[in-house]
Backbone as XML, in Angstrom:
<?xml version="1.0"?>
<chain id="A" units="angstrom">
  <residue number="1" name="UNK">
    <atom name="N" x="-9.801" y="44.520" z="-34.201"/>
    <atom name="CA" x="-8.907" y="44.572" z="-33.052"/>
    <atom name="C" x="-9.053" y="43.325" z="-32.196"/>
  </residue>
  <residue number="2" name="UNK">
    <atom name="N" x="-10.086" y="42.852" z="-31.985"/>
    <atom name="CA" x="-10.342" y="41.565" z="-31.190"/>
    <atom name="C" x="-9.689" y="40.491" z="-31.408"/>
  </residue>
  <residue number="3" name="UNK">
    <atom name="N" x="-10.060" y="40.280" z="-32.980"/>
    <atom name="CA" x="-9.513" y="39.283" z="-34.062"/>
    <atom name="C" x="-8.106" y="39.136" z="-33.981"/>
  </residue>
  <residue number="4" name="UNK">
    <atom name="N" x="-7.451" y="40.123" z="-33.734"/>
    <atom name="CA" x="-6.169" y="40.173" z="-33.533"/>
    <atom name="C" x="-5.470" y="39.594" z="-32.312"/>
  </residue>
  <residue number="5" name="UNK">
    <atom name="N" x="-6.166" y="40.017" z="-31.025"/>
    <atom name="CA" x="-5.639" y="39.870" z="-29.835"/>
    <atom name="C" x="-6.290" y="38.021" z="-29.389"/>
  </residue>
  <residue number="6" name="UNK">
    <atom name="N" x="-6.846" y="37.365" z="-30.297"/>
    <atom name="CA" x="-7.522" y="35.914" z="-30.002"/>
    <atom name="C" x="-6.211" y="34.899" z="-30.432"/>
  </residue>
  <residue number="7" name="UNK">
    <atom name="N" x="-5.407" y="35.495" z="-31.224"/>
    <atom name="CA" x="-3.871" y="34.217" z="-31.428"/>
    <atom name="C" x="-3.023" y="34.616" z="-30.252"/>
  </residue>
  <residue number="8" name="UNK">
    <atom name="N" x="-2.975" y="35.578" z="-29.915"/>
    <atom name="CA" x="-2.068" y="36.253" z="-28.515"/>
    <atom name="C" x="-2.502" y="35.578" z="-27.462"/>
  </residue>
  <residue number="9" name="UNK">
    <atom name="N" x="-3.740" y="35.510" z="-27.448"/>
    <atom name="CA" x="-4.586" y="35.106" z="-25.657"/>
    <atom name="C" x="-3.761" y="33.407" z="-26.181"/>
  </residue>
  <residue number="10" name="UNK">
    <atom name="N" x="-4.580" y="32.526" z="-27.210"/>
    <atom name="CA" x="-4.279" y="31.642" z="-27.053"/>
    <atom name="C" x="-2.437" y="31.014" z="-27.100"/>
  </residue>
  <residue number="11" name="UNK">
    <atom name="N" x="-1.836" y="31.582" z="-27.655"/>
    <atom name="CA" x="-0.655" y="31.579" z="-27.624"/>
    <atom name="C" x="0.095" y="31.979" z="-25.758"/>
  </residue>
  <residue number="12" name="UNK">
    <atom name="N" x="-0.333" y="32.676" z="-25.401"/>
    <atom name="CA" x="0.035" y="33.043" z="-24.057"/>
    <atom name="C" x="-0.923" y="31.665" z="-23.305"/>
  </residue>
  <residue number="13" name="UNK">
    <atom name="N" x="-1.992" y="31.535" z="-23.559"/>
    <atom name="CA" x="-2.393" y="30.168" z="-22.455"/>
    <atom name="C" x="-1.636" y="28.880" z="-23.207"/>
  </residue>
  <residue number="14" name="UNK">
    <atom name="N" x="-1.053" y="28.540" z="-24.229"/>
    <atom name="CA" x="-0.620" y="27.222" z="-24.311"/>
    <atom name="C" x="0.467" y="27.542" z="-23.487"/>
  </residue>
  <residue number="15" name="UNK">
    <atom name="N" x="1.585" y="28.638" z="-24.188"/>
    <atom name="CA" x="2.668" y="28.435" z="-23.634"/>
    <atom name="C" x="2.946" y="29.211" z="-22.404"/>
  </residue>
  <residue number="16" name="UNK">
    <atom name="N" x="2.645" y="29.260" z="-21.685"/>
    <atom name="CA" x="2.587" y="29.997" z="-20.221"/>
    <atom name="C" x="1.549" y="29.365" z="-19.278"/>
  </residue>
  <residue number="17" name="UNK">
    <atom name="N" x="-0.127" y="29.648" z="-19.322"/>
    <atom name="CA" x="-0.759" y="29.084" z="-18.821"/>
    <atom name="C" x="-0.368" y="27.645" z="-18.387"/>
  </residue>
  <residue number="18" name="UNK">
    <atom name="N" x="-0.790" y="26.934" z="-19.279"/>
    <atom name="CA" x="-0.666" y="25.287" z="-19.227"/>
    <atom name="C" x="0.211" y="24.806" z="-18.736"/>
  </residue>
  <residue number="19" name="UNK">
    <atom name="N" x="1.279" y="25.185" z="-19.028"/>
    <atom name="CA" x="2.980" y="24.693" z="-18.368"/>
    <atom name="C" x="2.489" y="25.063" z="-16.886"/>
  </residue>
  <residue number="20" name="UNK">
    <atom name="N" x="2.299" y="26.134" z="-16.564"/>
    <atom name="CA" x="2.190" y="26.407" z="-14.931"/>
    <atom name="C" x="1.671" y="25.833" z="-14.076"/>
  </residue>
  <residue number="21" name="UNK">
    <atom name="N" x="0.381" y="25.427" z="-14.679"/>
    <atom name="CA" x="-0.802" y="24.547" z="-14.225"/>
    <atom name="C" x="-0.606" y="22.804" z="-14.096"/>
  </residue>
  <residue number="22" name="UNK">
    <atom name="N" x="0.220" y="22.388" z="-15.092"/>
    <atom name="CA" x="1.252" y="21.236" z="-14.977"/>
    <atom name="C" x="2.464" y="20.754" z="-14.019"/>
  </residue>
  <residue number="23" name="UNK">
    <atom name="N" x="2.776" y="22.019" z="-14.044"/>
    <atom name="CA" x="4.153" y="22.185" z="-12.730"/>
    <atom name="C" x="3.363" y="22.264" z="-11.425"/>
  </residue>
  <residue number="24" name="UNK">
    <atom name="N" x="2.269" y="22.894" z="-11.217"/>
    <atom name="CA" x="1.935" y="23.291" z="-9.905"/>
    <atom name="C" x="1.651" y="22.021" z="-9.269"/>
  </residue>
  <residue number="25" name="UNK">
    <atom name="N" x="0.672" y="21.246" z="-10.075"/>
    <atom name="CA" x="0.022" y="19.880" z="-9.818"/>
    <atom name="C" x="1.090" y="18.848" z="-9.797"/>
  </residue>
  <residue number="26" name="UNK">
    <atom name="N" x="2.375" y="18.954" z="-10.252"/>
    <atom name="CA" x="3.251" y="17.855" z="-10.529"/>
    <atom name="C" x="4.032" y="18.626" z="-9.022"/>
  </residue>
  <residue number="27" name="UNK">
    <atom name="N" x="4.503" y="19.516" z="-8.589"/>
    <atom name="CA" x="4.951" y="19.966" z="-7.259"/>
    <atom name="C" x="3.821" y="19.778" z="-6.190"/>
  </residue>
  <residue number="28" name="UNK">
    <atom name="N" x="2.420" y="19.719" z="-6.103"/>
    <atom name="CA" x="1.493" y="19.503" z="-5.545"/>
    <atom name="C" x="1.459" y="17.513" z="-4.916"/>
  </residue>
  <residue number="29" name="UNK">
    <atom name="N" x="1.687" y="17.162" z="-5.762"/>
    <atom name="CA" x="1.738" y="15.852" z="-6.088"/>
    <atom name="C" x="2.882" y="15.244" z="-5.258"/>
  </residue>
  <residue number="30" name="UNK">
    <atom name="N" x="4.124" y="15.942" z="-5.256"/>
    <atom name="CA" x="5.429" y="15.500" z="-4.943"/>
    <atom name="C" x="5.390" y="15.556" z="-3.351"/>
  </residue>
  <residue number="31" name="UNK">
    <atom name="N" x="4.927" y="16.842" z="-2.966"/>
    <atom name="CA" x="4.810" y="17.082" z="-1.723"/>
    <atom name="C" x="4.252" y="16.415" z="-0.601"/>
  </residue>
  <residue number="32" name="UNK">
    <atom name="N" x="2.872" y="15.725" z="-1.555"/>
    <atom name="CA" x="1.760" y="14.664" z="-1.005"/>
    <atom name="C" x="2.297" y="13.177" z="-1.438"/>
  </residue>
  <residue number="33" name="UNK">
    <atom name="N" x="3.020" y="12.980" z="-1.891"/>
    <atom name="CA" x="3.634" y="11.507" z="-1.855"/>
    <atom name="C" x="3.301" y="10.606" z="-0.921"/>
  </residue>
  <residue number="34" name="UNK">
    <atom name="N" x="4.110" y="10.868" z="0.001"/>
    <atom name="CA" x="3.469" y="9.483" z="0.928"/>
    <atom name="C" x="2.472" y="9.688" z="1.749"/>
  </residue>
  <residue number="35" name="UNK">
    <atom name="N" x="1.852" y="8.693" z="2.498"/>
    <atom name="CA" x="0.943" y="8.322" z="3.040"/>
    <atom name="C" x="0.468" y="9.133" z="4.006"/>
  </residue>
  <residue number="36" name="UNK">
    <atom name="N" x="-0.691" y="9.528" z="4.336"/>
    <atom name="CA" x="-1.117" y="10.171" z="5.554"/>
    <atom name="C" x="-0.676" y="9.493" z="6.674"/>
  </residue>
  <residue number="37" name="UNK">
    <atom name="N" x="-0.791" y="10.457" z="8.210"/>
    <atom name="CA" x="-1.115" y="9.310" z="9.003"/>
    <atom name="C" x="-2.028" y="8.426" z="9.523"/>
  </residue>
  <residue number="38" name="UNK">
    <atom name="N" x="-2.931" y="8.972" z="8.851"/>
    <atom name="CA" x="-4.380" y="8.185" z="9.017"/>
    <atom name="C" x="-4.239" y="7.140" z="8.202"/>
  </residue>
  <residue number="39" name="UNK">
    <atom name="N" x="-3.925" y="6.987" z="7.010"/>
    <atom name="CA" x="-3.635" y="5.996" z="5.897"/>
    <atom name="C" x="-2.590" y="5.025" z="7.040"/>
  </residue>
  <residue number="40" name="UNK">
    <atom name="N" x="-1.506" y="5.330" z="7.239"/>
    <atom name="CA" x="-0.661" y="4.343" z="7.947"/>
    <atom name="C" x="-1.471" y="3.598" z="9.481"/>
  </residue>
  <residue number="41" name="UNK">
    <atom name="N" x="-2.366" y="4.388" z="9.747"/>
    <atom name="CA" x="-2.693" y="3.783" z="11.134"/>
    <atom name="C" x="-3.797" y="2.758" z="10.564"/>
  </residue>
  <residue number="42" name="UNK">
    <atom name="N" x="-4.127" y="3.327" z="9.187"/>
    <atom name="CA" x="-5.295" y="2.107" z="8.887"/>
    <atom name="C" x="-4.572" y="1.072" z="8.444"/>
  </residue>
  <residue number="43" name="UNK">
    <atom name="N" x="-3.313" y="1.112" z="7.835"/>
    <atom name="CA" x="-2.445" y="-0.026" z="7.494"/>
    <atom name="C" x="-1.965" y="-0.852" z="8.634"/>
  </residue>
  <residue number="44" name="UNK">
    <atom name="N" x="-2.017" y="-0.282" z="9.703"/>
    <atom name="CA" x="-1.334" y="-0.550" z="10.671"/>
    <atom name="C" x="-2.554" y="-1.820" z="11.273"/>
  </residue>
  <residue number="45" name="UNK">
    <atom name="N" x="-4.072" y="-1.394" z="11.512"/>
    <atom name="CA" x="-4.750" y="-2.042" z="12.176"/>
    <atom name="C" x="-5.193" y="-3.221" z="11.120"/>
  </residue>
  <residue number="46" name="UNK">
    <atom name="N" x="-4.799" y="-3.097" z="10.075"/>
    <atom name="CA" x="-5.033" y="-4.001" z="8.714"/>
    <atom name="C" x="-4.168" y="-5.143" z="9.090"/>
  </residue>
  <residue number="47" name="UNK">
    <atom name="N" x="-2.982" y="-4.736" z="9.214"/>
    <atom name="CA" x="-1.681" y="-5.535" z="9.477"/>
    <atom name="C" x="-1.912" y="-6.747" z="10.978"/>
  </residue>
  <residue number="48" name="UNK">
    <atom name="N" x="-2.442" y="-5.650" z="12.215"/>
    <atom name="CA" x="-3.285" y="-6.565" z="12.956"/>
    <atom name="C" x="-4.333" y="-7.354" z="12.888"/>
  </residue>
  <residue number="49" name="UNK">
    <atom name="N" x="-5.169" y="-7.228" z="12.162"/>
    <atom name="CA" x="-6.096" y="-7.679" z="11.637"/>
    <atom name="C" x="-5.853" y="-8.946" z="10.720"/>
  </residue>
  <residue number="50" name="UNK">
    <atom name="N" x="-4.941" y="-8.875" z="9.944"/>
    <atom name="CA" x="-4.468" y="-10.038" z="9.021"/>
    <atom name="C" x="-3.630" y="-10.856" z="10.044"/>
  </residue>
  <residue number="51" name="UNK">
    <atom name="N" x="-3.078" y="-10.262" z="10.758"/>
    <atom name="CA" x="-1.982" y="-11.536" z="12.000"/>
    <atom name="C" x="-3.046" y="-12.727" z="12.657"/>
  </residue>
  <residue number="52" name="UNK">
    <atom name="N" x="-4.274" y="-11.385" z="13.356"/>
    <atom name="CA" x="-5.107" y="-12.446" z="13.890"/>
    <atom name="C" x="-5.901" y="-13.356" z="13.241"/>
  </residue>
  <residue number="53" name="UNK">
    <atom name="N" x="-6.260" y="-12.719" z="11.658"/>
    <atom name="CA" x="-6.940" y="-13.786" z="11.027"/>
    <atom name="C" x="-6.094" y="-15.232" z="10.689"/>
  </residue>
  <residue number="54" name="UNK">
    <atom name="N" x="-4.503" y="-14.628" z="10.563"/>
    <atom name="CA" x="-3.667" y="-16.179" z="10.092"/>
    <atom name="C" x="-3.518" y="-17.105" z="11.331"/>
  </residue>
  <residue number="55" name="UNK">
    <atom name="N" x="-3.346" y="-16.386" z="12.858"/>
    <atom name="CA" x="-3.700" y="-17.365" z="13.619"/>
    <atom name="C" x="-5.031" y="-18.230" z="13.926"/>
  </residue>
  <residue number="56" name="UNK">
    <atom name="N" x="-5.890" y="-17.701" z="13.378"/>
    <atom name="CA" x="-7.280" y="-18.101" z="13.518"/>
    <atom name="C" x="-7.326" y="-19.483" z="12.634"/>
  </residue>
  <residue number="57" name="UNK">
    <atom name="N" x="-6.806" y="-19.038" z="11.361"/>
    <atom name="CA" x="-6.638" y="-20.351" z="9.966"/>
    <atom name="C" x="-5.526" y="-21.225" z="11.004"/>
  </residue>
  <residue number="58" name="UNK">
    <atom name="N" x="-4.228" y="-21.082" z="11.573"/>
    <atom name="CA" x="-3.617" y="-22.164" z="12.220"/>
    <atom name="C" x="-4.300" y="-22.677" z="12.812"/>
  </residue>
  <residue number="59" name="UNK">
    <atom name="N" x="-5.111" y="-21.908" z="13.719"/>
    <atom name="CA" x="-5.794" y="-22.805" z="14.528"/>
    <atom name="C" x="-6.895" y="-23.702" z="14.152"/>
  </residue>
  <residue number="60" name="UNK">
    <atom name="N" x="-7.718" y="-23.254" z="13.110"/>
    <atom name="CA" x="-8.279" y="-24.343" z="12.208"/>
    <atom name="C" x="-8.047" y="-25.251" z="11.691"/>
  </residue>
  <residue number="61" name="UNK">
    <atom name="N" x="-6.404" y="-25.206" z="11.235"/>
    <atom name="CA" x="-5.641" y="-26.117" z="10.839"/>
    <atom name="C" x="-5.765" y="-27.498" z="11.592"/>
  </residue>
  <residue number="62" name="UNK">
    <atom name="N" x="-4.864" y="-26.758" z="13.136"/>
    <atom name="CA" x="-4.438" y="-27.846" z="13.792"/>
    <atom name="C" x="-5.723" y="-28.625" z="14.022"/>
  </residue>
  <residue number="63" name="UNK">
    <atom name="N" x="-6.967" y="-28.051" z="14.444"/>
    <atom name="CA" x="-8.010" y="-28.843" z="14.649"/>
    <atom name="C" x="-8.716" y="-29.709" z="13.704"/>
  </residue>
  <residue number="64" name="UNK">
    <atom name="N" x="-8.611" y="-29.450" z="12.535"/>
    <atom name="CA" x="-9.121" y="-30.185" z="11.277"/>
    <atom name="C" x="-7.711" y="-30.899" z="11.152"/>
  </residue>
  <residue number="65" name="UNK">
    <atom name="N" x="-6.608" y="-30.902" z="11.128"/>
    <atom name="CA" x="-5.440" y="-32.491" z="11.384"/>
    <atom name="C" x="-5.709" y="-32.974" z="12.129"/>
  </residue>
  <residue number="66" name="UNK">
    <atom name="N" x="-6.191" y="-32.426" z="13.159"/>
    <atom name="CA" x="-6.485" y="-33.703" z="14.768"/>
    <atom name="C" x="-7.586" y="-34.416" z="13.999"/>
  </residue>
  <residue number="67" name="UNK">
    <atom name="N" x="-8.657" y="-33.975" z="13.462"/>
    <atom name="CA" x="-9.803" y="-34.485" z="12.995"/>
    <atom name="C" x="-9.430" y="-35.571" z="11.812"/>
  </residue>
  <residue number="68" name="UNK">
    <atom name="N" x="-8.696" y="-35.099" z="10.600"/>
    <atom name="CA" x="-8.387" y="-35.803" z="9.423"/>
    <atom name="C" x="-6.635" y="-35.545" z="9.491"/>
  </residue>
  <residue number="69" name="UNK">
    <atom name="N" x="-6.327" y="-36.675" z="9.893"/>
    <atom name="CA" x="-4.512" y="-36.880" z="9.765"/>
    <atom name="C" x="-4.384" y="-36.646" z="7.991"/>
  </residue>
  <residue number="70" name="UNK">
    <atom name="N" x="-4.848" y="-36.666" z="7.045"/>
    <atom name="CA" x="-4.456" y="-36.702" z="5.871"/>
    <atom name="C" x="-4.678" y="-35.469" z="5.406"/>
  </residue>
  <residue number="71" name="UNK">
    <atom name="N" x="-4.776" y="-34.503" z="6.173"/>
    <atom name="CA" x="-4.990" y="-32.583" z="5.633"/>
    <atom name="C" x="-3.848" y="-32.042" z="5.779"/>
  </residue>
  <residue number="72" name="UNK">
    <atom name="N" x="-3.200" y="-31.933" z="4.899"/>
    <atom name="CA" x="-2.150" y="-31.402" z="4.872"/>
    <atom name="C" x="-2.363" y="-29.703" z="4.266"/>
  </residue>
  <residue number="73" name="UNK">
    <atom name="N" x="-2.487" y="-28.213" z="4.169"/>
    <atom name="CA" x="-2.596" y="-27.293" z="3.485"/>
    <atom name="C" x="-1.622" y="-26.694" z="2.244"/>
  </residue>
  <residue number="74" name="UNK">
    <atom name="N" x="-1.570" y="-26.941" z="1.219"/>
    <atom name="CA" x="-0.596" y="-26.462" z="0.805"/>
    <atom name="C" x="0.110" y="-25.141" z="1.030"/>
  </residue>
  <residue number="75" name="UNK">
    <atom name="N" x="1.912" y="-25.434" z="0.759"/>
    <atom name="CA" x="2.457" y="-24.475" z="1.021"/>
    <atom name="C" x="2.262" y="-23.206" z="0.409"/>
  </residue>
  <residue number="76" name="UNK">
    <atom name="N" x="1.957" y="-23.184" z="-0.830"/>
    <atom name="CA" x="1.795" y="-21.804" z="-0.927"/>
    <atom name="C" x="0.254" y="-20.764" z="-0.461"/>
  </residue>
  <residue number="77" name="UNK">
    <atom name="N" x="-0.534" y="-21.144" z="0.193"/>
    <atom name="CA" x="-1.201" y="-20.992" z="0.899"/>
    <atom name="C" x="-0.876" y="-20.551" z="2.191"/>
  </residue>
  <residue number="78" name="UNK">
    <atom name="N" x="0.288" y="-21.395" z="2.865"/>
    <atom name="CA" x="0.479" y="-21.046" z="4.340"/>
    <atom name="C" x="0.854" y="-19.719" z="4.424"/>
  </residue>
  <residue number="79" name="UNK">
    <atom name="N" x="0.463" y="-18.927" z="5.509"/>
    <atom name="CA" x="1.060" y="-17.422" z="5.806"/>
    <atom name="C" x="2.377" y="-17.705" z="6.762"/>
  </residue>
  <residue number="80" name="UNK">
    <atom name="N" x="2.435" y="-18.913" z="7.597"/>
    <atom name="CA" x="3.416" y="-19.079" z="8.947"/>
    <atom name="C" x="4.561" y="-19.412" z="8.098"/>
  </residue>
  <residue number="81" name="UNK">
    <atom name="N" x="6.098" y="-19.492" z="8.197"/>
    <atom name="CA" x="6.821" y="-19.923" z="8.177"/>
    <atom name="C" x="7.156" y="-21.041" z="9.194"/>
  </residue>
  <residue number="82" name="UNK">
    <atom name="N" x="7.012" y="-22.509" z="8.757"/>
    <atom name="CA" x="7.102" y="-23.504" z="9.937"/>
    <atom name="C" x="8.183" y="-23.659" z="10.244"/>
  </residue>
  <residue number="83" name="UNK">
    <atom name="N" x="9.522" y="-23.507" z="9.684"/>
    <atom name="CA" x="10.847" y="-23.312" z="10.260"/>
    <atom name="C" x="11.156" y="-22.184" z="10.941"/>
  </residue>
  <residue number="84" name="UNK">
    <atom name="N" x="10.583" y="-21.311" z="10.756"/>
    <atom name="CA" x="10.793" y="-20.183" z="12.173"/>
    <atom name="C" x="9.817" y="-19.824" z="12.672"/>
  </residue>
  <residue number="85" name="UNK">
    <atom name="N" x="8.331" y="-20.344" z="12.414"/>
    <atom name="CA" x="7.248" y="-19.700" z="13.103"/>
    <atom name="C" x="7.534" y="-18.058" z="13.271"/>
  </residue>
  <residue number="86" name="UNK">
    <atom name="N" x="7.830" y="-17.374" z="11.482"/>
    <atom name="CA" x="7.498" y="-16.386" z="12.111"/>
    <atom name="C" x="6.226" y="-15.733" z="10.893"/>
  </residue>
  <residue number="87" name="UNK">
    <atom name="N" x="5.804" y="-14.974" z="10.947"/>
    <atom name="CA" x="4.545" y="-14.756" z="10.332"/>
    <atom name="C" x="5.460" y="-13.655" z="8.866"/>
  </residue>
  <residue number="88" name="UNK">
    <atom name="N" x="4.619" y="-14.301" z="7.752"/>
    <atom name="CA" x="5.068" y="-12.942" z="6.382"/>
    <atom name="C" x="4.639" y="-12.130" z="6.851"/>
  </residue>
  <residue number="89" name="UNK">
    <atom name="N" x="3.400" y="-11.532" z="7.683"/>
    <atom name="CA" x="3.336" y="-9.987" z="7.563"/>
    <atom name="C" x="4.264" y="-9.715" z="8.679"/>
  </residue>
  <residue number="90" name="UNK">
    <atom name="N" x="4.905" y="-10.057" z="9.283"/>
    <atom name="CA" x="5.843" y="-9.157" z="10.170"/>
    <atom name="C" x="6.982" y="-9.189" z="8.949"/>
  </residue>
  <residue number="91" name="UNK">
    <atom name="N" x="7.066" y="-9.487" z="8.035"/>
    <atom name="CA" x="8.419" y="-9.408" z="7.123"/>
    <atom name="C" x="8.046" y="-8.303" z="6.723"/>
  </residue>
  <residue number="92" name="UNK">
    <atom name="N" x="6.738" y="-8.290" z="6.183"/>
    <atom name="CA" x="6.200" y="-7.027" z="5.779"/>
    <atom name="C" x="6.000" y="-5.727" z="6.305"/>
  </residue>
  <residue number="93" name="UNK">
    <atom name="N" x="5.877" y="-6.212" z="7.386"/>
    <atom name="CA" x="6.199" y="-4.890" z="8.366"/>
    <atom name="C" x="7.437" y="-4.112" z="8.479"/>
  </residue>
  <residue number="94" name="UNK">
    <atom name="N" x="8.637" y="-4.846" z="8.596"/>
    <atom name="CA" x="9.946" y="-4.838" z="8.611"/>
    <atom name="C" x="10.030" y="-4.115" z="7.401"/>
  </residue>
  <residue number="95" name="UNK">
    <atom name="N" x="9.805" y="-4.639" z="6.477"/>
    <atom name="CA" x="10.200" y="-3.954" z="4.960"/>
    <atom name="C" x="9.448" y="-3.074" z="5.458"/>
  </residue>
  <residue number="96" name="UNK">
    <atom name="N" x="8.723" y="-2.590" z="5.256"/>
    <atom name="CA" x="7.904" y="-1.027" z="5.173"/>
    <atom name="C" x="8.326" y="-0.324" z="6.345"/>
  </residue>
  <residue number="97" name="UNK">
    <atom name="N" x="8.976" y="-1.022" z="7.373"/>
    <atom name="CA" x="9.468" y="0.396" z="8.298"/>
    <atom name="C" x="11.113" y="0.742" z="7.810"/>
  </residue>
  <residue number="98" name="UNK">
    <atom name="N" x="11.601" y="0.036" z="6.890"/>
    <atom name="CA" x="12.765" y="0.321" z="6.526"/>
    <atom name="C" x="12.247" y="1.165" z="5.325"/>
  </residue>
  <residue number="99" name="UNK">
    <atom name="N" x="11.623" y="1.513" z="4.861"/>
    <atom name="CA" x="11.145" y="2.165" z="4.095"/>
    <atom name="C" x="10.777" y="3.370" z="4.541"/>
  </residue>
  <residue number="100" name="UNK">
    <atom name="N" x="10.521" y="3.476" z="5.255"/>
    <atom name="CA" x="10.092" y="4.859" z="6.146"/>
    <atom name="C" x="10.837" y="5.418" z="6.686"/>
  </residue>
  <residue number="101" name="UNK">
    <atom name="N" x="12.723" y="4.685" z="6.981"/>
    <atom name="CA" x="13.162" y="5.264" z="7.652"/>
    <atom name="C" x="14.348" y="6.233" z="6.583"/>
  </residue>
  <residue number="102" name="UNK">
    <atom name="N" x="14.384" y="5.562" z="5.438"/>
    <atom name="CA" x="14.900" y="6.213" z="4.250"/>
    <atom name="C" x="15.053" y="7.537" z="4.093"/>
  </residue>
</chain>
């Protein structure tokens, strides 16, 4: 009698069990998608954190050109945009709050 009811059990956990347990975690998952707000406020002070460090490098800049006229930094290095002085992470910012507002 046991012997019998051991293809049933396993037959009922592939196809019933498992599927459920797949769906729950894949609806579990969906729900938790985006970001905490703790996650965003740490992005947030990250984001400050990287502004002040790129003004810190300008300002190193300008003082090491006053020092050596021939230091130029390369561009793909720079964080500033020198035609608009405005900083990539505020682009980045921009993008990600348009993202949020979706």
């Amino acid at each position: 009698m046991d012997s019998d009811l051991i293809p049933v059990f396993i037959c009922a956990f592939l196809f019933i069990g498992l599927p459920w347990l797949v769906f729950h975690y894949v609806t579990q998952w969906k729900k938790n998608g985006g970001l905490s707000v703790e996650d965003e406020n740490l992005l947030d002070e990250l984001h400050e954190l990287a502004r002040r460090l790129d003004d810190r490098m300008a300002t190193i800049e300008r003082i090491v050109a006053v020092d050596n006229p021939d230091f130029r930094r390369p561009a793909s290095e720079r964080l500033i945009d020198e035609h608009d002085d405005d900083h990539v992470f505020d682009h980045l910012a921009e993008r990600r709050d348009r993202q949020r507002t979706r």
